[in-house]
Coordinates of C-alpha atoms in Angstrom, one line a residue:
M73 CA 0.0 0.0 0.0
L74 CA 1.3 3.5 -0.9
S75 CA 2.1 5.9 1.9
L76 CA 0.4 9.3 2.2
P77 CA 3.5 11.2 0.8
D78 CA 3.6 8.8 -2.2
R79 CA -0.1 9.3 -2.9
L80 CA 0.4 13.1 -2.8
R81 CA 3.4 13.0 -5.2
L82 CA 2.6 14.1 -8.7
P83 CA 3.0 11.2 -11.2
T84 CA 6.0 11.3 -13.6
D85 CA 5.2 8.3 -15.8
R86 CA 2.2 8.2 -18.2
V87 CA 0.3 4.9 -18.7
P88 CA -2.4 4.0 -21.3
V89 CA -5.9 4.7 -20.2
T90 CA -8.0 1.8 -19.0
T91 CA -11.4 1.4 -17.5
Q92 CA -9.8 1.1 -14.1
N93 CA -7.6 4.2 -14.2
F94 CA -10.4 6.1 -16.0
V95 CA -12.6 5.5 -12.9
S96 CA -9.8 6.2 -10.4
D97 CA -8.0 9.1 -12.1
I98 CA -10.3 10.9 -14.5
L99 CA -13.7 10.5 -12.9
P100 CA -12.8 12.1 -9.5
P101 CA -11.8 15.6 -10.8
V102 CA -14.9 15.5 -13.0
V103 CA -17.1 14.8 -10.0
C104 CA -15.4 17.6 -8.1
Y105 CA -16.0 19.9 -11.1
F106 CA -19.8 19.2 -11.1
A107 CA -20.0 19.4 -7.3
T108 CA -18.4 22.9 -7.4
A109 CA -20.7 23.9 -10.2
F110 CA -23.6 23.0 -8.0
L111 CA -22.2 24.7 -4.9
V112 CA -21.7 28.0 -6.7
L113 CA -25.4 28.2 -7.4
L114 CA -26.1 28.2 -3.6
P115 CA -25.6 30.9 -1.1
R116 CA -23.1 30.6 1.8
T117 CA -21.1 27.7 0.2
Q118 CA -17.8 29.5 -0.4
P119 CA -16.0 27.9 2.6
I120 CA -16.9 24.4 1.1
R121 CA -15.7 25.5 -2.3
I122 CA -12.4 26.8 -0.8
A123 CA -11.8 23.5 0.9
L124 CA -12.7 21.5 -2.3
W125 CA -10.6 23.4 -4.8
P126 CA -7.1 22.2 -3.8
V127 CA -8.4 18.6 -4.0
T128 CA -10.0 19.3 -7.4
A129 CA -6.8 20.9 -8.8
F130 CA -4.5 18.1 -7.5
L131 CA -6.7 15.4 -9.0
A132 CA -7.0 17.2 -12.3
V133 CA -3.2 17.7 -12.6
C134 CA -2.6 14.1 -11.7
A135 CA -5.0 12.9 -14.4
A136 CA -3.4 15.2 -17.0
R137 CA 0.1 14.0 -16.1
S138 CA -0.4 10.3 -15.6
L139 CA -2.6 9.1 -18.4
D140 CA -1.9 8.5 -22.1
V141 CA -5.3 8.8 -23.9
S142 CA -3.7 8.4 -27.3
M143 CA -2.5 4.8 -26.4
G144 CA 0.9 5.7 -27.9
Q145 CA -0.5 6.3 -31.4
P146 CA 0.9 9.7 -32.6
K147 CA -1.8 10.2 -35.3
V148 CA -4.5 10.3 -32.7
M149 CA -2.8 12.7 -30.3
Y150 CA -5.8 15.0 -30.6
W151 CA -7.4 12.7 -28.0
E152 CA -4.6 13.8 -25.7
I153 CA -5.5 17.4 -26.4
D154 CA -9.1 16.7 -25.1
L155 CA -7.7 15.4 -21.8
Q156 CA -5.3 18.3 -21.3
I157 CA -7.9 20.9 -22.2
S158 CA -10.5 19.3 -20.0
M159 CA -8.2 19.2 -16.9
F160 CA -7.0 22.8 -17.5
C161 CA -10.6 24.0 -17.7
I162 CA -11.5 22.1 -14.6
V163 CA -8.7 23.7 -12.6
V164 CA -9.3 27.2 -13.8
R165 CA -13.1 27.2 -13.8
T166 CA -13.4 25.7 -10.4
L167 CA -11.0 28.3 -9.1
D168 CA -13.2 31.0 -10.7
W169 CA -16.2 29.5 -9.0
T170 CA -14.4 29.2 -5.7
V171 CA -13.6 32.9 -5.4
Q172 CA -17.2 34.0 -6.1
T173 CA -18.9 35.5 -3.0
K174 CA -22.4 35.5 -4.6
P175 CA -24.3 32.7 -6.3
F176 CA -24.4 32.5 -10.0
I177 CA -27.9 33.0 -11.5
R178 CA -29.2 31.6 -14.8
T179 CA -31.2 34.4 -16.4
V180 CA -33.1 32.3 -18.9
Q181 CA -34.3 28.7 -18.3
R182 CA -35.8 27.6 -21.6
S183 CA -35.4 23.9 -20.8
A184 CA -37.1 24.3 -17.4
K185 CA -39.6 27.1 -18.2
D186 CA -42.6 25.0 -17.3
L187 CA -41.3 24.1 -13.9
P188 CA -42.6 26.0 -10.9
K189 CA -39.2 26.2 -9.1
R190 CA -35.6 26.6 -10.2
N191 CA -34.1 23.3 -11.4
F192 CA -30.7 23.2 -9.8
V193 CA -29.8 19.9 -11.6
L194 CA -30.3 21.4 -15.1
D195 CA -28.6 24.7 -14.0
T196 CA -25.6 22.7 -12.8
L197 CA -25.3 20.8 -16.0
D198 CA -25.7 24.0 -18.1
L199 CA -23.1 25.9 -16.0
A200 CA -20.6 23.0 -16.3
C201 CA -21.0 22.8 -20.1
N202 CA -21.8 26.4 -21.0
F203 CA -18.3 28.0 -21.3
R204 CA -19.5 31.2 -22.9
G205 CA -22.1 31.8 -20.2
C206 CA -25.0 32.4 -22.5
D207 CA -28.0 33.3 -20.3
W208 CA -26.0 33.6 -17.1
N209 CA -25.4 36.7 -15.0
W210 CA -21.6 36.3 -15.1
S211 CA -21.3 36.8 -18.9
R212 CA -22.3 40.4 -19.2
G213 CA -20.8 42.0 -22.3
L214 CA -20.6 38.8 -24.2
Y215 CA -21.2 39.2 -27.9
V216 CA -23.2 36.5 -29.6
P217 CA -23.3 36.5 -33.4
P218 CA -26.8 36.9 -35.0
E219 CA -28.7 33.6 -35.7
T220 CA -29.2 32.7 -39.3
R221 CA -30.6 29.2 -38.8
P222 CA -34.3 28.3 -38.2
T223 CA -34.9 28.0 -34.5
S224 CA -38.7 27.6 -34.4
S225 CA -38.4 23.8 -35.0
R226 CA -35.8 21.4 -33.5
L227 CA -35.8 19.3 -36.7
A228 CA -35.3 22.3 -39.0
F229 CA -32.5 23.7 -36.8
A230 CA -30.8 20.3 -36.5
T231 CA -31.0 19.7 -40.3
S232 CA -29.6 23.1 -41.1
T233 CA -26.8 22.7 -38.5
L234 CA -26.0 19.2 -39.6
V235 CA -25.5 20.3 -43.2
S236 CA -23.4 23.2 -42.1
G237 CA -21.3 20.9 -39.8
L238 CA -20.7 18.4 -42.6
K239 CA -19.8 21.1 -45.0
H240 CA -17.3 22.6 -42.6
T241 CA -15.8 19.2 -41.8
F242 CA -15.3 18.5 -45.5
I243 CA -13.7 21.9 -46.3
C244 CA -11.5 21.5 -43.2
G245 CA -10.2 18.1 -44.4
V246 CA -9.4 19.6 -47.8
I247 CA -7.4 22.5 -46.3
H248 CA -5.7 20.2 -43.9
S249 CA -4.6 17.9 -46.7
A250 CA -3.5 20.9 -48.8
V251 CA -1.3 22.3 -45.9
K252 CA 0.3 18.9 -45.3
S253 CA 1.1 18.7 -49.0
F254 CA 3.5 21.6 -48.7
S255 CA 5.9 19.3 -46.8
S256 CA 4.4 16.0 -45.9
H257 CA 7.7 14.6 -44.4
T258 CA 8.4 17.5 -42.1
F259 CA 5.6 19.7 -40.6
G260 CA 3.0 17.6 -42.4
S261 CA 3.9 14.6 -40.3
V262 CA 3.7 13.8 -36.6
N263 CA 7.5 14.4 -36.4
G264 CA 6.9 18.1 -37.0
G265 CA 9.0 20.8 -38.6
T266 CA 9.2 24.5 -39.4
I267 CA 7.1 26.3 -42.0
F268 CA 10.1 28.5 -42.8
D269 CA 12.1 27.1 -45.7
D270 CA 15.7 28.4 -45.5
S271 CA 16.4 27.3 -49.0
L272 CA 14.1 30.0 -50.4
P273 CA 14.8 33.8 -50.7
P274 CA 13.4 35.7 -47.7
H275 CA 10.4 37.3 -49.5
I276 CA 9.4 33.9 -51.0
R277 CA 10.0 32.1 -47.8
Y278 CA 7.7 34.4 -45.8
L279 CA 5.1 34.5 -48.6
R280 CA 5.0 30.7 -48.4
S281 CA 4.8 30.6 -44.6
S282 CA 2.1 33.2 -44.7
I283 CA 0.0 31.1 -47.1
I284 CA 0.4 28.1 -44.8
T285 CA -0.5 30.2 -41.8
T286 CA -3.6 31.6 -43.5
L287 CA -4.7 28.1 -44.5
C288 CA -4.1 26.8 -40.9
A289 CA -6.3 29.6 -39.5
F290 CA -9.1 28.7 -41.8
A291 CA -8.7 25.0 -40.9
V292 CA -8.9 25.7 -37.2
C293 CA -11.9 27.9 -37.6
L294 CA -13.7 25.3 -39.7
L295 CA -12.8 22.5 -37.4
L296 CA -14.0 24.3 -34.3
Q297 CA -17.3 25.2 -36.0
A298 CA -17.8 21.7 -37.2
G299 CA -17.3 20.2 -33.8
Y300 CA -19.7 22.8 -32.2
E301 CA -22.4 22.3 -34.8
L302 CA -22.3 18.5 -34.6
A303 CA -22.5 18.7 -30.8
A304 CA -25.5 21.1 -31.2
V305 CA -27.3 18.6 -33.4
L306 CA -26.8 15.8 -30.8
C307 CA -28.0 18.0 -27.9
V308 CA -31.0 19.4 -29.7
L309 CA -32.3 16.1 -31.0
I310 CA -31.3 13.6 -28.3
F311 CA -31.3 15.8 -25.1
R312 CA -34.1 18.0 -26.3
Q313 CA -32.3 21.3 -25.7
H314 CA -33.8 24.4 -27.3
P315 CA -32.1 25.7 -30.5
D316 CA -31.6 29.0 -28.7
Q317 CA -29.2 27.3 -26.3
W318 CA -26.8 26.8 -29.3
P319 CA -26.3 30.2 -30.8
P320 CA -23.6 30.7 -33.5
S321 CA -20.1 30.6 -32.2
F322 CA -18.2 32.5 -35.0
G323 CA -18.9 35.6 -36.9
S324 CA -16.9 36.3 -40.1
P325 CA -13.3 36.6 -38.9
W326 CA -12.0 37.2 -42.4
R327 CA -14.1 40.4 -42.6
A328 CA -12.9 42.0 -39.3
T329 CA -11.6 45.5 -39.7
S330 CA -10.0 45.8 -36.3
L331 CA -8.2 43.4 -33.9
R332 CA -10.7 44.3 -31.3
E333 CA -13.5 43.2 -33.6
F334 CA -11.7 40.0 -34.6
W335 CA -11.0 38.8 -31.0
S336 CA -14.2 40.1 -29.3
R337 CA -16.9 39.5 -31.9
S338 CA -15.7 37.5 -34.9
W339 CA -13.7 34.7 -33.3
H340 CA -15.4 32.3 -30.9
Q341 CA -15.8 33.4 -27.2
W342 CA -15.9 30.0 -25.6
L343 CA -13.0 30.7 -23.3
R344 CA -13.6 34.4 -22.8
R345 CA -14.4 34.1 -19.1
T346 CA -11.5 31.7 -18.5
F347 CA -8.9 34.0 -20.1
T348 CA -10.1 37.2 -18.6
F349 CA -10.2 35.5 -15.1
L350 CA -6.5 34.4 -15.5
G351 CA -5.6 37.9 -16.7
Y352 CA -7.3 39.6 -13.7
P353 CA -4.0 39.8 -11.6
L354 CA -2.4 42.0 -14.3
L355 CA -5.6 44.0 -14.5
L356 CA -5.2 44.8 -10.8
L357 CA -1.6 45.7 -11.2
F358 CA -1.5 47.7 -14.4
G359 CA -5.1 48.6 -15.1
R360 CA -6.9 48.0 -18.5
I361 CA -3.6 47.6 -20.4
G362 CA -2.5 44.9 -18.0
G363 CA -5.9 43.2 -18.3
V364 CA -5.7 43.1 -22.1
I365 CA -2.1 41.7 -22.0
G366 CA -3.0 39.3 -19.2
T367 CA -6.0 37.9 -21.1
F368 CA -3.9 37.2 -24.2
L369 CA -1.1 35.7 -22.2
A370 CA -3.6 33.4 -20.6
S371 CA -4.7 32.3 -24.1
G372 CA -1.0 31.7 -25.0
L373 CA -0.6 29.6 -21.9
F374 CA -3.7 27.6 -22.8
H375 CA -2.4 26.9 -26.3
H376 CA 1.0 26.0 -25.0
I377 CA -0.6 23.3 -22.8
V378 CA -2.3 22.0 -26.0
L379 CA 1.1 21.8 -27.7
L380 CA 2.6 19.9 -24.7
A381 CA 0.2 17.0 -25.6
F382 CA 2.0 16.6 -28.9
D383 CA 5.6 17.6 -27.9
P384 CA 6.5 17.9 -24.2
S385 CA 9.6 19.8 -25.2
S386 CA 7.7 22.6 -26.9
E387 CA 9.0 26.0 -25.9
M388 CA 6.5 28.2 -24.1
W389 CA 7.5 31.4 -25.9
R390 CA 6.2 30.1 -29.2
M391 CA 2.7 30.6 -27.9
L392 CA 3.1 33.4 -25.4
L393 CA 4.9 35.7 -27.8
P394 CA 2.3 35.7 -30.7
F395 CA -0.7 35.8 -28.3
G396 CA 0.9 38.5 -26.2
M397 CA 1.5 40.5 -29.4
M398 CA -2.2 40.3 -30.2
G399 CA -2.8 42.1 -26.9
V400 CA -0.1 44.7 -27.8
G401 CA -1.8 45.1 -31.2
V402 CA -5.2 45.8 -29.5
I403 CA -3.7 48.4 -27.3
L404 CA -1.8 50.1 -30.1
E405 CA -5.0 50.1 -32.2
R406 CA -7.0 51.8 -29.5
A407 CA -4.2 54.3 -28.7
V408 CA -3.8 55.4 -32.4
A409 CA -7.4 55.2 -33.7
G410 CA -9.6 54.8 -30.6
N411 CA -12.8 53.1 -31.7
K412 CA -12.7 54.4 -35.2
T413 CA -10.6 51.6 -36.8
G414 CA -12.5 50.3 -39.8
G415 CA -12.8 50.3 -43.6
W416 CA -10.3 48.8 -46.0
M417 CA -7.3 50.3 -44.1
G418 CA -8.6 48.7 -40.9
W419 CA -8.9 45.4 -42.7
V420 CA -5.4 45.6 -44.1
W421 CA -4.0 46.5 -40.6
T422 CA -6.0 43.7 -38.9
M423 CA -5.0 40.9 -41.4
G424 CA -1.4 42.1 -41.6
W425 CA -1.0 41.9 -37.8
L426 CA -2.7 38.6 -37.6
V427 CA -0.6 37.0 -40.4
L428 CA 2.6 38.5 -39.0
W429 CA 2.3 37.0 -35.6
G430 CA 0.3 34.1 -36.9
N431 CA 3.4 32.9 -38.6
V432 CA 5.1 32.5 -35.2
M433 CA 2.0 30.8 -33.9
A434 CA 1.6 28.4 -36.8
D435 CA 5.3 27.6 -36.7
G436 CA 4.9 26.5 -33.1
W437 CA 2.0 24.2 -34.0
T438 CA 3.9 22.6 -36.9
R439 CA 7.1 22.1 -34.9
A440 CA 5.2 20.1 -32.4
G441 CA 3.7 17.9 -35.1
M442 CA 0.2 19.1 -34.6
L443 CA -0.6 18.8 -38.3
G444 CA 0.4 15.2 -38.4
G445 CA -2.9 14.1 -36.7
Q446 CA -5.6 12.9 -39.0
P447 CA -9.0 13.4 -37.4
I448 CA -10.9 14.2 -40.6
E449 CA -9.0 11.6 -42.7
R450 CA -9.7 8.9 -40.0
L451 CA -13.4 9.8 -40.0
V452 CA -13.6 9.4 -43.8
R453 CA -11.6 6.2 -43.7
T454 CA -13.8 4.7 -41.0
F455 CA -16.9 5.6 -43.0
D456 CA -15.4 4.0 -46.1
E457 CA -14.6 0.8 -44.2
Y458 CA -18.2 0.8 -42.9
L459 CA -19.5 1.0 -46.5
H460 CA -17.2 -1.9 -47.6
A461 CA -18.5 -4.0 -44.8
F462 CA -21.8 -4.5 -46.6

């Protein structure tokens, strides 16, 4: 039997996930997560949340560091990303909930509107899964893109969303294959490599890397939209959620005429609360400028954790620098033009800054072998095998 000090020591070796260690390692932090979500809805529970958070954080870190969800298969390392992101969000969101002195309130309860009293079970589930905070009092200032799909009928909404999700999945797969074709044996493989080809003249080298960066940005946007839309179809049809509970997640990022518009309105806002919460210490120290920089540095930290799932030797600056410079860009933009950034000049400025530092960001992804995974190709291959089984 392990001694108490041994039990409290963080694991150093990763083992393949099994039913047994799933129950013993992954389930406990998830249970603590939902328990904290429930407690933050009730008054006078902060002392309990304070006592529970260290346990939750320790269990989540242990799960992230001890289990190999990819089963040692490099081409399905995106499963490892799911584990790392989940545990990161459990630690940060439960800390956010722990420091709250007043209960969270759900402002709209569409799924429970016919019930005479507040349904704490449904509220707990919604809070745990609702990262943007739609219809919660803690998400003031959140921008939600206008709805373009039919919401009067669940079937009509699900059909429209499914078609959109499949379309985004297909286009993402095409772009992913195109990017890998630039160099299938280096950054297009699980071994990774740089997008900067030193054999080319500088202007051609950076033109090529900028094309790759732009394609990567579109692929990420499409992949995230597809995953969100397919999840929406499942929840609306199977779990009978209202279509209004799944508003659009993206605007039109490629049309943004300011960095502020791009990051606060056009790009998804799923982790807005998480990043602003982590950036709060810099807000206290340096005011609004510190808050902006802190928020983007938190995003950089998050994306660095994602890269560690692929390559534990990934250097932190490869994510902190480009995301930090996004914050610098937002501050410069406001200092120079205030809220008047727009038009074609604003679009050129926005896309130029995004592509400039996006090169550094994309290079960090490719060096870690992030493009070597094949989620779309594997999905198509599985479907093709299913067809051949008849």
